[in-house]
PDB file of C-alpha atoms in Angstrom:
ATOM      1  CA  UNK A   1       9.529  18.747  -0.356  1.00 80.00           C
ATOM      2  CA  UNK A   2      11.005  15.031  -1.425  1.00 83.00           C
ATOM      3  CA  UNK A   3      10.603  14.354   2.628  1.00 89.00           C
ATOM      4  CA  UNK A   4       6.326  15.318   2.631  1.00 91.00           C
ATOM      5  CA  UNK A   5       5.911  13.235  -0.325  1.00 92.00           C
ATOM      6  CA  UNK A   6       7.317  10.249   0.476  1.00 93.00           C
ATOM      7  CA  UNK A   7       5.402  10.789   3.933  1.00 95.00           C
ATOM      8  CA  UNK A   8       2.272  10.810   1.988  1.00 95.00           C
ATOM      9  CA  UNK A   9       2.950   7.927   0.057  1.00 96.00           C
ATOM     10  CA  UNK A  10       3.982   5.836   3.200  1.00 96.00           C
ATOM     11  CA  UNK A  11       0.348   7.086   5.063  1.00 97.00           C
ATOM     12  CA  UNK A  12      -1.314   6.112   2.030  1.00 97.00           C
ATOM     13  CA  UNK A  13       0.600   2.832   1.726  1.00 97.00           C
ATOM     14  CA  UNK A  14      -0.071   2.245   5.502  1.00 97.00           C
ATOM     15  CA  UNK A  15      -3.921   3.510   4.137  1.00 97.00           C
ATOM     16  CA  UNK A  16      -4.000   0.745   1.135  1.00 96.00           C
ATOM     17  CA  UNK A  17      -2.054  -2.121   3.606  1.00 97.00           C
ATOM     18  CA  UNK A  18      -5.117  -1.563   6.358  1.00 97.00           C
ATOM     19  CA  UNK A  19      -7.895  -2.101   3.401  1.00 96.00           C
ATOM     20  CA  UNK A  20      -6.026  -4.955   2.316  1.00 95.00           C
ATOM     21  CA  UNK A  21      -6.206  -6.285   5.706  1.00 96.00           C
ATOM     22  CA  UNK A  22     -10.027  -5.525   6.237  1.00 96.00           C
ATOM     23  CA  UNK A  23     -10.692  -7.305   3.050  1.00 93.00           C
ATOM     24  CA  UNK A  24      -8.842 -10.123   3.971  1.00 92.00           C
ATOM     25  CA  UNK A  25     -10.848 -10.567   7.639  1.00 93.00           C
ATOM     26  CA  UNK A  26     -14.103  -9.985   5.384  1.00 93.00           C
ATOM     27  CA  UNK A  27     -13.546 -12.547   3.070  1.00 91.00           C
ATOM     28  CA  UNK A  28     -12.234 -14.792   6.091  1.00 89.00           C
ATOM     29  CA  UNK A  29     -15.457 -14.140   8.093  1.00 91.00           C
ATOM     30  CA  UNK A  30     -18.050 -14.891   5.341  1.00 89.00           C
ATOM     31  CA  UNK A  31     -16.541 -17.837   4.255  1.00 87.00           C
ATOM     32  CA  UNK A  32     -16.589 -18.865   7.657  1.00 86.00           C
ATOM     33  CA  UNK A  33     -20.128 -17.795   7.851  1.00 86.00           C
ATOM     34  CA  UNK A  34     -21.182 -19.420   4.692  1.00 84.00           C
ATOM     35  CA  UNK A  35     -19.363 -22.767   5.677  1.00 80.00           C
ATOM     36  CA  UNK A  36     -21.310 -23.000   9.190  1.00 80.00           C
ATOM     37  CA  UNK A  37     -24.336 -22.603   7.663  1.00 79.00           C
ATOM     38  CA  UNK A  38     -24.152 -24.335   4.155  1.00 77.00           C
ATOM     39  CA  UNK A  39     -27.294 -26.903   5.588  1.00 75.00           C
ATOM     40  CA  UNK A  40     -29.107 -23.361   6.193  1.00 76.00           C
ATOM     41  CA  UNK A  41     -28.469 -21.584   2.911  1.00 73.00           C
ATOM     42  CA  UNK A  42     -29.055 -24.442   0.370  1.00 73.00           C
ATOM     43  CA  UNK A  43     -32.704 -25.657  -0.620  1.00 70.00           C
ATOM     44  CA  UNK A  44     -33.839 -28.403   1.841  1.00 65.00           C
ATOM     45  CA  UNK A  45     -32.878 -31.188   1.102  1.00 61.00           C
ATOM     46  CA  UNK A  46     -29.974 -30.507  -1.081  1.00 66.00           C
ATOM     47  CA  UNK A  47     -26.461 -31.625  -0.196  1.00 72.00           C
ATOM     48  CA  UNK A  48     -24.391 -28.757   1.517  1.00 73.00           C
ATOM     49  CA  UNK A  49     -21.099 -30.393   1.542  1.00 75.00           C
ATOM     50  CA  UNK A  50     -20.407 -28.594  -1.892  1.00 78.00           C
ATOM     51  CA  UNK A  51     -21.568 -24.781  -0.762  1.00 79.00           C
ATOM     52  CA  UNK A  52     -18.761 -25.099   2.290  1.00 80.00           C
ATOM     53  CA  UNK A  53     -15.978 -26.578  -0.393  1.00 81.00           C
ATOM     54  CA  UNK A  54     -17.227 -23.467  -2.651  1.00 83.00           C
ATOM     55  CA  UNK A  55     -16.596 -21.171   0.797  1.00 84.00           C
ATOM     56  CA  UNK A  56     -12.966 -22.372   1.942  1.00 84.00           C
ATOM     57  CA  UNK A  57     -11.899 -22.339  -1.595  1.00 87.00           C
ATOM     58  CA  UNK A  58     -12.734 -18.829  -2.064  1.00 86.00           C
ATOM     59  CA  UNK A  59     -11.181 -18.307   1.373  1.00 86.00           C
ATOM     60  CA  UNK A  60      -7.672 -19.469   0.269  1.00 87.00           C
ATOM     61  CA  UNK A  61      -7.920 -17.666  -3.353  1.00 91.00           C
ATOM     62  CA  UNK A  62      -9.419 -14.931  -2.324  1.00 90.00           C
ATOM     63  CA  UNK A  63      -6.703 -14.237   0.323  1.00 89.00           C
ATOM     64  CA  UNK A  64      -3.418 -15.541  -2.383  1.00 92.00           C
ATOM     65  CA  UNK A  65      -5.057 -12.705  -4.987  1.00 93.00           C
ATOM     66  CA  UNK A  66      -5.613 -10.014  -1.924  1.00 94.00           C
ATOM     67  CA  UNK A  67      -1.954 -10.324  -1.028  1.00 95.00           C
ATOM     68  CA  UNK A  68      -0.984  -9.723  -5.136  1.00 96.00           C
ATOM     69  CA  UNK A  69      -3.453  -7.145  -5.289  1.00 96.00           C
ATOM     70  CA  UNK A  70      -1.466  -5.469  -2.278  1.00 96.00           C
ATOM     71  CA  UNK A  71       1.681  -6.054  -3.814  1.00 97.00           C
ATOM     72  CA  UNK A  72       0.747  -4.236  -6.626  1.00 97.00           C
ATOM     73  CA  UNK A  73      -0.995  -1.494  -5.163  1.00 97.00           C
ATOM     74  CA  UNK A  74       1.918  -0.839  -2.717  1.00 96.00           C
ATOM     75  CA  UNK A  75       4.424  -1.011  -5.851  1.00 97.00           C
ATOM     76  CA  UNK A  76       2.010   1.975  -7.676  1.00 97.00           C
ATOM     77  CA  UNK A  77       2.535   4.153  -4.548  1.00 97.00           C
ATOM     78  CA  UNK A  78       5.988   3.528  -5.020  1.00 96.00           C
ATOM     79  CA  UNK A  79       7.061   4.068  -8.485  1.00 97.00           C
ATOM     80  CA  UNK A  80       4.412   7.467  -8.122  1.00 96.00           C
ATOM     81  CA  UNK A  81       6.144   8.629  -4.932  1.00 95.00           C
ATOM     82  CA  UNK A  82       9.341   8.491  -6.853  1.00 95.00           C
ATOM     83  CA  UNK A  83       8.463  10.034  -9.889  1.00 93.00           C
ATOM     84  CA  UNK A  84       6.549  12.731  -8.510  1.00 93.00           C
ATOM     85  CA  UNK A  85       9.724  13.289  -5.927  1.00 90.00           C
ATOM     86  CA  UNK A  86      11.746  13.422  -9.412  1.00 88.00           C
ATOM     87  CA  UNK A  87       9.619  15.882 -10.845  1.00 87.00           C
ATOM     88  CA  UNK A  88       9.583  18.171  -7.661  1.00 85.00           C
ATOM     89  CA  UNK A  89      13.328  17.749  -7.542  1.00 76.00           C
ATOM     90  CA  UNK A  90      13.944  18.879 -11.574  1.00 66.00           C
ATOM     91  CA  UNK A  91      11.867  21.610 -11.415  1.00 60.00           C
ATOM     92  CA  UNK A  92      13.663  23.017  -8.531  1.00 56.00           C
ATOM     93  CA  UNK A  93      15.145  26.400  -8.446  1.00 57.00           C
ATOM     94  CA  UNK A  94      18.789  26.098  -8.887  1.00 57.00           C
ATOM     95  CA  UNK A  95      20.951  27.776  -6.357  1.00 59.00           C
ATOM     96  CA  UNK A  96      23.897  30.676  -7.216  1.00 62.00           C
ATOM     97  CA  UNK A  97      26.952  29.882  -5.762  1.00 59.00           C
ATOM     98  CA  UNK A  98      26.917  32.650  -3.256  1.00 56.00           C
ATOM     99  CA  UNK A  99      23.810  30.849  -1.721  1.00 56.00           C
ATOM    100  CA  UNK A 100      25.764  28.023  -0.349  1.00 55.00           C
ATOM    101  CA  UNK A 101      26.743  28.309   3.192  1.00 61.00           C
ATOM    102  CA  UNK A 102      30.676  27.987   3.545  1.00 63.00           C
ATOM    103  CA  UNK A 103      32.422  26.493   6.729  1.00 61.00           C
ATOM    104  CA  UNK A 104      35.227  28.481   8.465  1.00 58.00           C
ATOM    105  CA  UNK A 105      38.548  25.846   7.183  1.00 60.00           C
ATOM    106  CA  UNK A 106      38.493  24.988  11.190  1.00 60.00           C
ATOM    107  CA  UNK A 107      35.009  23.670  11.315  1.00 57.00           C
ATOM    108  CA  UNK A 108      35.252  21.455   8.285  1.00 54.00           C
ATOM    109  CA  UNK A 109      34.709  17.888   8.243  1.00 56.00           C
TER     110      UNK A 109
END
């Protein structure tokens, strides 16, 4: 049971690693967009110098607080992956001693 959970947590951390990603090229691509066409999105005859300053700085802090929210998200699926496996595991039905499977004294390691 410890082996399907920690196979769910690393699909969903492979889930939560490919939204981070996304995100990132998002952000990445409107900034972009935004800074080629500052002179386009700002009243006429305003200065647009400040609107693509505005767009790569939101670039570069929006992708440093995308990689911490990552972090963060991926050490959640952790920590839950382990406690749930540590719940499974305590709540598991001991075994009697005649359930073990013994090894001829030839065939031991």
């Amino acid at each position: 049971m410890q082996r399907v959970i920690w196979i769910i947590a690393a699909m969903a951390f492979f889930a939560w690693s490919l939204l981070a990603w996304l995100g990132n090229a998002m952000l990445g691509w409107l900034a972009g967009f935004v800074a080629g066409n500052a002179d386009q999105l700002t009243a006429v005859g305003a200065p647009a110098g400040w609107l693509s300053w505005v767009a790569a700085l939101a670039d570069s802090a929006g992708g440093a607080l995308i990689v911490v929210v990552w972090l963060f998200g991926g050490a959640v699926i952790a920590v839950a992956a382990f406690v749930i496996a540590r719940l499974v595991q305590w709540q598991a039905v001991p075994r009697k001693p005649g359930h073990y499977r013994i090894l001829p004294p030839g065939r031991r390691l």
